[in-house]
XYZ file of C-alpha atoms in Angstrom:
678
model
C 95.309 53.393 173.562
C 93.388 51.035 171.414
C 95.223 47.767 170.655
C 94.788 45.495 167.728
C 93.490 42.098 169.079
C 94.960 40.182 166.158
C 98.307 39.793 164.520
C 98.789 41.319 161.038
C 97.866 39.184 158.068
C 100.586 36.801 156.967
C 102.305 37.851 153.742
C 103.818 34.995 151.749
C 107.613 35.316 151.314
C 108.837 34.505 147.802
C 112.447 35.771 147.717
C 113.825 37.000 144.382
C 117.565 37.790 144.428
C 119.186 40.287 141.974
C 122.945 40.863 141.599
C 123.425 44.600 141.380
C 127.028 45.726 140.775
C 128.326 42.547 142.321
C 126.013 42.683 145.427
C 123.135 40.226 146.037
C 119.915 42.012 146.857
C 117.001 39.775 147.971
C 113.413 41.074 147.685
C 110.989 38.856 149.741
C 107.758 40.482 148.371
C 108.455 41.073 144.686
C 105.159 39.330 143.973
C 103.289 42.355 145.522
C 104.391 44.492 142.609
C 101.814 42.836 140.418
C 98.819 45.025 141.252
C 96.193 43.198 139.284
C 97.075 39.566 140.249
C 94.342 37.731 142.159
C 96.483 37.145 145.162
C 97.591 40.804 145.374
C 93.988 41.839 145.374
C 93.241 39.253 148.043
C 96.116 40.512 150.048
C 94.946 44.082 149.805
C 91.421 42.980 150.911
C 92.916 41.214 153.963
C 94.959 44.226 154.787
C 91.984 46.514 154.533
C 90.011 44.363 156.913
C 92.877 44.325 159.366
C 93.201 48.189 159.131
C 89.501 48.693 159.633
C 89.395 46.401 162.610
C 91.665 48.936 164.409
C 90.545 52.297 162.844
C 86.848 51.777 163.176
C 87.108 51.165 166.947
C 89.289 54.056 168.122
C 87.565 56.000 170.864
C 86.411 59.528 169.834
C 86.486 58.664 166.111
C 83.045 60.163 165.509
C 83.930 63.471 167.262
C 87.129 63.700 165.096
C 85.081 63.127 161.915
C 82.581 65.794 162.930
C 85.367 68.351 163.501
C 87.079 67.538 160.262
C 83.846 67.875 158.343
C 83.542 71.406 159.869
C 87.035 72.221 158.469
C 86.583 70.775 155.029
C 82.861 71.558 154.174
C 83.447 75.206 153.540
C 83.249 77.176 150.305
C 86.455 77.100 148.384
C 87.870 78.862 145.314
C 90.920 77.713 143.316
C 92.424 77.524 139.845
C 91.618 81.210 139.141
C 92.717 82.667 135.819
C 91.839 85.762 133.823
C 91.393 85.328 130.053
C 89.549 87.318 127.349
C 88.563 89.867 129.851
C 86.804 87.269 132.121
C 87.605 85.292 135.158
C 87.414 81.463 135.232
C 87.841 79.348 138.358
C 86.681 76.465 140.461
C 84.351 76.901 143.325
C 82.954 74.315 145.785
C 79.907 75.285 147.711
C 79.499 74.270 151.395
C 79.005 70.510 151.711
C 79.347 69.976 147.944
C 81.325 66.846 147.035
C 83.355 68.264 144.167
C 84.045 71.839 142.979
C 82.411 73.112 139.723
C 83.796 75.477 137.093
C 82.399 78.977 137.163
C 82.928 82.219 135.268
C 82.684 85.947 136.163
C 82.305 88.642 133.487
C 84.094 91.161 135.799
C 85.861 90.984 139.062
C 82.845 91.966 141.118
C 80.105 90.406 139.063
C 78.057 87.230 139.921
C 79.432 83.763 139.495
C 78.050 81.830 136.420
C 78.118 78.086 136.541
C 79.777 76.481 133.459
C 80.445 72.830 134.444
C 79.128 70.764 137.296
C 80.793 67.342 137.366
C 77.795 65.803 139.125
C 75.696 66.297 135.992
C 77.850 63.652 134.267
C 76.206 61.090 136.618
C 79.583 59.228 136.786
C 79.884 59.325 140.587
C 81.519 61.578 143.283
C 85.010 60.725 142.184
C 84.656 62.722 139.000
C 86.538 66.042 139.182
C 86.905 68.906 136.592
C 89.465 71.715 136.238
C 89.660 74.710 133.819
C 92.840 74.769 131.801
C 92.773 77.101 128.812
C 90.506 79.859 127.285
C 90.592 80.540 123.506
C 91.901 83.951 122.554
C 88.440 85.002 121.427
C 86.934 83.865 124.755
C 84.604 81.463 122.943
C 85.973 78.117 124.111
C 87.135 76.594 127.432
C 89.439 73.594 127.532
C 89.034 71.665 130.750
C 90.214 68.418 132.327
C 88.188 65.557 133.765
C 89.797 63.230 136.285
C 88.520 60.070 138.073
C 89.716 59.782 141.591
C 93.411 60.561 142.320
C 94.705 59.755 138.865
C 97.365 61.954 137.233
C 95.914 61.300 133.839
C 92.690 62.926 132.629
C 90.415 63.392 129.597
C 90.291 66.821 127.966
C 87.148 68.409 126.622
C 86.026 71.698 125.034
C 83.013 73.679 126.150
C 81.354 76.441 124.059
C 80.973 78.997 126.725
C 77.958 81.020 125.540
C 75.773 77.932 124.786
C 77.219 75.714 127.591
C 77.565 73.056 124.882
C 80.206 70.388 125.157
C 81.900 69.933 121.762
C 82.634 66.530 120.393
C 86.303 67.459 119.994
C 88.056 65.821 122.947
C 91.268 64.043 123.830
C 91.016 60.663 125.486
C 92.463 59.691 128.833
C 96.096 60.400 129.102
C 98.793 63.159 129.737
C 98.330 66.528 127.972
C 101.860 67.876 127.361
C 100.795 71.067 125.587
C 97.773 72.733 124.022
C 97.285 75.911 121.943
C 94.199 77.426 120.230
C 94.943 78.502 116.705
C 94.249 82.070 115.737
C 90.628 82.325 114.661
C 89.592 79.468 117.009
C 88.836 76.981 114.273
C 91.500 74.456 115.252
C 93.940 73.650 118.061
C 97.378 72.176 118.410
C 98.303 69.549 121.026
C 100.809 67.114 122.400
C 98.989 64.169 124.142
C 100.133 60.895 125.431
C 97.155 58.597 125.400
C 96.935 56.088 128.203
C 97.039 52.607 126.642
C 97.530 54.196 123.220
C 98.652 52.040 120.196
C 101.805 54.174 119.829
C 103.004 54.981 123.343
C 106.542 55.748 122.281
C 105.704 58.064 119.397
C 106.132 61.683 120.547
C 104.501 64.140 118.166
C 102.419 67.309 118.063
C 99.163 67.489 116.059
C 96.628 69.959 114.659
C 92.996 69.215 115.093
C 90.321 71.009 113.123
C 87.148 71.485 115.118
C 84.253 69.356 113.950
C 86.409 66.792 112.268
C 87.233 63.244 113.575
C 90.483 62.829 115.412
C 91.670 60.291 112.811
C 92.182 63.237 110.478
C 94.434 65.156 112.932
C 97.587 66.275 111.065
C 101.017 65.581 112.562
C 102.985 68.831 112.557
C 106.096 67.879 114.498
C 107.759 64.589 115.404
C 110.250 64.473 118.370
C 111.275 60.920 118.258
C 110.495 57.497 119.676
C 111.280 55.918 123.140
C 110.447 56.117 126.711
C 113.321 58.615 127.367
C 111.909 61.279 125.149
C 109.215 63.793 126.106
C 107.708 66.585 123.952
C 106.090 69.737 125.367
C 104.238 72.430 123.388
C 104.221 76.116 124.394
C 102.664 79.031 122.427
C 101.815 82.655 122.297
C 99.474 84.488 119.847
C 102.055 84.126 116.990
C 104.319 81.232 117.621
C 104.657 77.617 118.690
C 107.575 76.225 120.528
C 108.291 72.478 120.658
C 110.460 71.455 123.592
C 112.090 68.087 123.126
C 113.494 66.528 126.332
C 115.907 63.595 126.209
C 116.533 61.788 129.494
C 120.024 60.281 129.025
C 122.846 60.362 131.550
C 121.789 64.054 131.896
C 118.639 65.640 130.801
C 118.932 67.599 127.497
C 116.448 69.868 125.803
C 116.101 70.988 122.229
C 113.778 73.846 121.246
C 112.114 74.242 117.834
C 110.141 77.421 116.861
C 107.609 78.078 114.271
C 104.700 80.564 113.590
C 101.106 79.566 113.202
C 101.252 80.518 109.510
C 104.256 78.311 108.597
C 103.722 75.024 106.784
C 107.275 73.878 106.855
C 109.099 72.099 109.570
C 109.883 74.167 112.803
C 113.408 75.531 113.066
C 115.837 74.149 115.635
C 116.461 77.376 117.658
C 118.189 75.944 120.799
C 120.103 72.758 120.964
C 121.451 70.505 123.740
C 120.285 72.633 126.620
C 121.521 71.007 129.855
C 120.586 73.783 132.295
C 117.344 75.079 133.678
C 115.559 77.179 131.018
C 111.994 78.290 131.464
C 110.795 79.784 128.174
C 108.086 82.440 127.772
C 107.013 83.460 124.280
C 105.734 87.095 124.556
C 104.588 87.783 120.935
C 107.436 90.230 120.064
C 109.821 88.959 122.663
C 111.372 85.730 123.899
C 111.940 85.746 127.627
C 113.342 83.000 129.806
C 114.341 82.213 133.412
C 117.613 80.285 133.553
C 120.323 79.145 135.885
C 122.968 79.155 133.027
C 125.882 81.055 134.645
C 123.455 81.909 137.432
C 122.726 79.268 140.080
C 120.148 81.508 141.751
C 118.503 82.199 138.367
C 118.226 85.275 136.233
C 115.521 86.496 133.757
C 116.709 87.249 130.244
C 115.526 88.420 126.900
C 116.887 86.314 123.993
C 117.292 87.972 120.649
C 117.547 85.375 117.840
C 120.434 85.500 115.410
C 120.307 83.486 112.149
C 124.103 82.962 112.267
C 126.132 82.528 115.438
C 125.097 82.707 119.111
C 121.815 84.246 120.016
C 122.048 87.283 122.062
C 121.224 86.932 125.782
C 120.356 90.150 127.471
C 119.892 90.273 131.333
C 116.612 91.838 132.406
C 116.746 90.801 135.973
C 120.274 89.596 136.826
C 121.092 86.981 139.347
C 121.231 87.970 143.020
C 122.130 86.481 146.353
C 118.582 85.394 146.686
C 117.114 82.810 144.205
C 114.180 83.786 142.005
C 111.270 81.740 143.194
C 108.639 82.486 140.520
C 107.951 85.120 137.800
C 105.186 86.324 135.636
C 104.687 88.834 132.801
C 101.766 91.152 133.509
C 100.980 94.027 131.230
C 104.298 95.802 130.642
C 105.788 94.495 133.857
C 107.438 91.475 135.142
C 106.458 90.302 138.670
C 109.186 88.296 140.390
C 109.013 86.564 143.813
C 111.992 85.754 145.931
C 112.391 83.784 149.161
C 115.023 85.445 151.385
C 115.649 84.291 154.898
C 112.408 82.291 154.720
C 110.420 85.431 153.905
C 108.613 85.986 150.602
C 109.140 89.217 148.611
C 107.442 90.172 145.358
C 108.957 92.995 143.235
C 107.628 94.565 140.061
C 110.139 95.354 137.239
C 109.815 96.976 133.816
C 111.284 95.375 130.817
C 114.525 97.334 131.169
C 114.991 95.647 134.551
C 114.246 98.697 136.630
C 112.355 97.924 139.858
C 109.052 99.890 139.895
C 107.332 98.577 142.957
C 106.859 95.856 145.654
C 103.785 93.893 146.423
C 103.268 93.983 150.287
C 103.669 90.471 151.837
C 103.601 89.770 155.523
C 106.702 88.073 156.993
C 104.574 85.048 158.194
C 102.881 84.425 154.749
C 103.608 82.094 151.919
C 103.049 83.650 148.443
C 102.118 82.038 145.216
C 101.777 83.861 141.879
C 98.654 82.240 140.373
C 98.387 84.057 137.115
C 98.086 87.219 135.115
C 98.189 88.226 131.411
C 100.370 90.459 129.198
C 96.970 92.041 128.214
C 96.305 93.307 131.732
C 98.152 94.990 134.663
C 96.475 92.621 137.249
C 98.325 89.805 138.914
C 96.454 87.101 140.855
C 98.039 85.888 144.049
C 97.538 83.392 146.873
C 98.729 83.893 150.385
C 98.410 81.841 153.531
C 100.126 81.176 156.816
C 100.317 78.591 159.600
C 97.025 79.999 161.149
C 95.288 81.626 158.235
C 93.862 79.701 155.238
C 94.355 80.655 151.596
C 93.284 84.095 150.440
C 93.186 84.998 146.719
C 94.309 88.592 146.014
C 93.991 90.750 142.823
C 96.880 93.291 142.671
C 97.306 96.062 140.020
C 100.853 96.678 139.066
C 99.947 100.243 137.978
C 97.483 101.483 140.633
C 98.912 99.354 143.442
C 95.356 98.480 144.444
C 95.103 95.220 146.327
C 91.698 93.562 146.401
C 90.540 90.460 148.150
C 88.963 88.006 145.656
C 88.131 85.165 147.957
C 88.985 83.758 151.343
C 88.534 80.323 152.668
C 86.691 80.785 155.980
C 87.793 77.969 158.201
C 86.336 77.503 161.666
C 89.715 78.020 163.340
C 90.486 80.615 165.952
C 93.918 81.882 164.816
C 94.141 84.268 167.701
C 94.777 81.412 170.118
C 97.881 80.211 168.191
C 101.348 81.419 167.411
C 104.570 80.285 165.905
C 108.266 80.831 166.577
C 111.473 80.078 164.669
C 114.699 78.899 166.019
C 117.761 76.808 164.958
C 119.261 73.511 165.704
C 122.637 71.912 164.789
C 122.694 69.063 162.270
C 125.115 66.095 162.183
C 127.751 67.974 160.090
C 127.697 71.134 162.162
C 125.296 73.131 159.876
C 122.705 75.324 161.589
C 119.207 74.467 160.322
C 116.106 76.558 161.068
C 112.900 75.045 162.458
C 109.338 76.468 162.831
C 107.403 75.716 165.957
C 103.621 76.317 165.977
C 100.844 75.704 168.474
C 98.892 77.138 171.263
C 100.800 79.878 173.209
C 101.085 77.782 176.361
C 102.354 74.774 174.305
C 105.086 76.848 172.671
C 106.225 77.843 176.157
C 105.806 74.367 177.775
C 107.619 71.108 177.691
C 106.777 67.396 177.229
C 104.210 68.148 174.557
C 102.780 65.612 172.121
C 104.488 66.682 168.928
C 104.044 66.238 165.182
C 106.757 66.972 162.652
C 107.169 66.909 158.908
C 109.415 68.318 156.242
C 110.183 67.667 152.547
C 113.910 67.842 151.688
C 113.974 67.478 147.884
C 113.601 68.972 144.404
C 114.459 72.401 145.637
C 110.930 72.805 147.152
C 111.021 75.128 150.269
C 108.993 74.509 153.392
C 107.220 77.769 154.421
C 104.056 78.660 156.479
C 100.987 77.034 155.047
C 97.558 76.277 156.570
C 96.816 72.591 157.046
C 93.556 71.121 158.321
C 95.622 68.035 159.448
C 97.924 70.268 161.548
C 95.156 72.593 162.751
C 93.163 69.741 164.272
C 96.223 68.386 166.069
C 97.310 71.675 167.548
C 93.778 72.110 168.751
C 94.229 69.054 170.854
C 97.358 70.427 172.389
C 100.069 69.174 169.965
C 103.128 71.165 169.054
C 103.860 71.287 165.363
C 107.493 71.299 164.148
C 108.669 72.094 160.615
C 112.480 71.985 160.069
C 113.840 73.545 156.896
C 116.066 70.596 156.034
C 118.501 70.650 153.157
C 117.242 69.470 149.834
C 114.842 72.481 149.552
C 115.705 75.876 148.303
C 115.177 77.954 151.449
C 118.750 79.324 151.129
C 119.349 79.089 147.458
C 120.893 76.503 145.109
C 123.507 75.164 147.524
C 120.797 74.348 150.097
C 119.193 72.043 147.516
C 122.443 70.638 146.128
C 123.628 69.784 149.741
C 120.985 66.909 149.838
C 120.648 66.007 146.126
C 121.277 62.575 144.685
C 124.304 61.023 146.379
C 124.058 63.563 149.172
C 120.448 62.468 149.925
C 121.347 61.192 153.444
C 121.974 64.829 154.421
C 118.284 65.574 154.360
C 117.527 62.560 156.553
C 120.359 63.562 159.030
C 118.825 67.073 159.291
C 115.422 65.578 159.909
C 116.636 63.086 162.565
C 118.690 65.848 164.205
C 115.555 67.934 164.414
C 113.876 65.033 166.265
C 116.730 64.679 168.558
C 116.767 68.454 169.231
C 113.012 68.287 170.158
C 113.796 65.560 172.621
C 116.990 67.014 174.062
C 115.366 70.343 174.704
C 112.450 68.637 176.550
C 109.779 69.857 174.154
C 108.550 66.241 173.684
C 109.398 62.617 174.437
C 109.868 59.580 172.071
C 106.392 58.109 172.433
C 104.902 61.563 172.075
C 106.704 62.443 168.784
C 104.945 61.593 165.583
C 106.092 62.231 162.010
C 104.123 62.479 158.813
C 104.781 63.053 155.089
C 103.650 62.269 151.589
C 105.391 61.676 148.293
C 109.088 62.701 148.520
C 108.160 63.529 152.181
C 106.822 60.008 152.501
C 110.289 58.710 151.504
C 111.768 61.050 154.171
C 109.614 59.691 156.974
C 110.200 56.146 155.715
C 113.925 56.717 155.938
C 113.566 58.285 159.454
C 111.419 55.317 160.525
C 113.925 52.754 159.593
C 117.069 54.626 160.666
C 115.947 55.712 164.063
C 112.685 53.856 165.076
C 113.528 54.658 168.736
C 112.815 58.358 168.246
C 109.127 58.099 167.263
C 105.874 56.959 168.626
C 103.906 57.054 165.315
C 104.414 57.511 161.610
C 101.995 58.381 158.841
C 103.731 57.616 155.516
C 101.570 58.682 152.577
C 101.937 57.856 148.831
C 105.704 57.108 149.168
C 108.534 55.711 147.292
C 110.324 53.178 149.512
C 112.099 50.582 147.440
C 114.779 52.874 146.098
C 116.609 50.230 144.086
C 113.682 49.551 141.822
C 111.683 52.818 141.893
C 112.960 53.928 138.491
C 111.641 50.817 136.733
C 107.951 51.873 137.103
C 105.738 54.492 135.423
C 107.813 57.552 134.540
C 109.900 57.602 137.773
C 113.095 57.315 135.813
C 112.643 61.079 135.193
C 113.839 61.632 138.645
C 117.303 60.239 138.008
C 119.025 63.728 138.429
C 117.464 64.265 141.826
C 117.611 60.748 143.279
C 120.068 58.670 141.164
C 119.203 55.116 140.159
C 120.664 51.665 141.005
C 121.704 51.406 137.393
C 124.666 53.601 138.295
C 127.161 51.892 140.694
C 127.892 55.100 142.606
C 124.216 55.947 142.994
C 123.546 52.230 143.984
C 125.956 52.303 146.913
C 124.090 55.372 148.322
C 120.530 54.114 147.591
C 121.193 50.760 149.146
C 122.325 52.405 152.447
C 119.008 54.340 152.900
C 116.377 52.661 150.857
C 113.714 52.181 153.584
C 112.378 48.902 152.173
C 115.848 47.414 152.299
C 116.699 48.886 155.789
C 113.931 47.114 157.642
C 115.518 44.742 160.190
C 113.703 41.748 161.750
C 113.245 41.801 165.475
C 113.365 45.555 165.906
C 110.623 47.467 167.793
C 109.134 49.871 165.273
C 106.793 52.661 165.997
C 103.106 52.574 164.985
C 102.984 53.067 161.252
C 100.050 53.914 158.919
C 101.162 53.510 155.284
C 98.813 55.223 152.839
C 98.467 54.573 149.047
C 96.103 53.509 146.380
C 95.752 51.958 142.932
C 95.596 55.227 140.943
C 99.011 56.541 141.963
C 101.391 56.647 138.993
C 103.944 59.050 140.536
C 104.862 56.879 143.519
C 103.621 53.487 142.407
C 101.599 51.812 145.259
C 103.892 48.784 145.117
C 106.177 50.666 147.424
C 103.466 50.989 150.138
C 102.392 47.285 149.706
C 105.840 45.794 149.897
C 106.842 48.051 152.777
C 103.713 47.071 154.791
C 104.474 43.403 154.390
C 108.077 43.779 155.366
C 107.423 45.964 158.438
C 104.591 43.704 159.609
C 106.838 40.651 159.423
C 109.837 42.353 161.095
C 108.190 44.442 163.818
C 108.871 43.309 167.459
C 106.643 45.858 169.080
C 102.937 45.613 169.847
C 102.233 48.840 167.973
C 100.145 48.547 164.876
C 101.562 48.579 161.326
C 98.881 48.682 158.595
C 98.111 49.740 155.134
C 95.388 52.339 154.357
C 94.559 51.592 150.786
C 91.951 52.809 148.250
C 91.185 51.820 144.698
C 90.603 55.556 143.805
C 93.474 57.093 145.710
C 96.332 58.524 143.645
C 98.751 61.386 143.706
C 96.281 64.159 142.781
C 94.261 65.732 145.486
C 90.824 65.436 143.821
C 88.844 63.065 146.030
C 85.336 64.012 146.914
C 84.585 65.692 150.215
C 83.140 62.646 151.863
C 86.178 60.636 150.975
C 88.626 63.253 152.121
C 86.793 63.524 155.341
C 86.992 59.761 155.913
C 90.621 59.644 154.955
C 91.575 62.538 157.249
C 89.459 61.140 160.011
C 91.394 57.881 159.856
C 94.878 59.461 159.937
C 93.939 61.783 162.837
C 92.224 59.026 164.780
C 95.394 56.955 164.431
C 97.548 59.784 165.689
C 95.153 60.749 168.527
C 95.157 57.107 169.692
C 98.916 56.643 169.518
C 99.728 60.024 171.125
C 96.962 59.530 173.657
C 95.299 62.847 172.839
C 92.046 63.610 174.498
C 89.474 64.352 171.842
């Protein structure tokens, strides 16, 4: 095992004490929240030199990089959509830095290049993605991103001439977009980054060929950071969804037609439940958990006076609806039951007319489709098989492979199993185990584990280059289905939501203890990893039970849970996490907030904390402050360091060379700490 020959850089302590609900909370590294200050930048540079002094000298690093390049430098397809009778998608050729936008006239015709980001000559960090096609098929709306930012610029391409139109939206967040009938104008809701009126939430109409200063405001939602406006449309109507983030989230919906000049009509008011609206020209459909925790799909018939009529098309069942899509005269609905995906086809009367075949070991995603076609576009993948894109006809039942990601991974050598363990409160929790067949049967294996445990997001079989490389080296991969997801419906999510958050961490820690108690691994051989909400999960595990783990990779996390809501738009997650503004939330957050639970003099496992300047979902201040605090507190000789990049953010759009380097760093770290032979 490689050892760092020097101590971590010293981080100046400048304690700031806040009194929250009568409790004194001291923050020793508040100064690191200022990302652009000269001393924060100097601190980042020093941390980067320290990290590189370790990472660049790990034995076998070059072999790791070569293997990762083999995994990543393959042809890929994504973002597929069908519109105006054509197919639009992103494709990255072998060894290409960034994917390009392509078009096919028909499913089996050749690929025509529309947009190559390299032609912009702005560097390898520029990425593009198709968003919307005009109803007449003449124009393409696409997004341009730089690095891992969540924001983007939005441009229009005239498809036949390949000419970029001057009508664009500057860098910011696009909350809704609709081409007007006839294609001479478009409607939009856009929050400009650094705009003059950041709290003014409105929808506008832009006439093609005119300056943006002449755009007409067609709807005003209000002022303030706790208001958000979203725009939806079909061929006839516009829907304005106004969210107000108060003690609870409320939504009002206003409807108008493209022809109307007057103000939109308030159609639904004070919605405080889940309500996913779909405008279908002559129908209004919605998915909702109103009186149905596992969700139902309804048709809503508007009434000028009194309550609108809600008609169940697909009633609630014991299994939660995962996703849905209207395709032709059918509704395709996916369910997750007992950790297996099912996809059923219904007509508009709610009668089941078919089922799309899905293997029990596959994860299913409904990518797209159109009311003008009977074709649904699907993605499938498993632990051992990368993403495949499928075209499926709801009428003929034909299933056609569109594209497959051909990874150099011999899936025949690997298998998975599923078993259960007991959590702290006596709840049985399932766990997937995946690896080489002899590893699944063996004991004392180097093991890697992750999970998510939040926002109702289920953990199901997916292919990961990160995991594939490690199981090739003899690791066991463990994926517990901890509470906070939706694997078993609404109650599974609710059991670890907000003030019950510790339940997810207990489940995760009990999974680690089970792996140790059953002899499958040992503490120095067990590593955990996770990003975003999963980064918070592994941060909590790291601080609550540092004795269980040999290494931790904590990526783009939130870790200071008493201040997270004060930055960017993180206050929007109040219903999921709570905030320290609420005294009851505060008492829970203070007990598990990883940054506040670091204790001086404890021996912590090796920790690699990953973040970057461009992250506006989980602000990089969390990673900076946590690195400083862990380095100062750690009593072990194991490395604790920050892997930081100016371009890294929350969106996975880094160029191939940067992705290869980043993944090489993480895997070299784990191979070194788990003493894997590469």
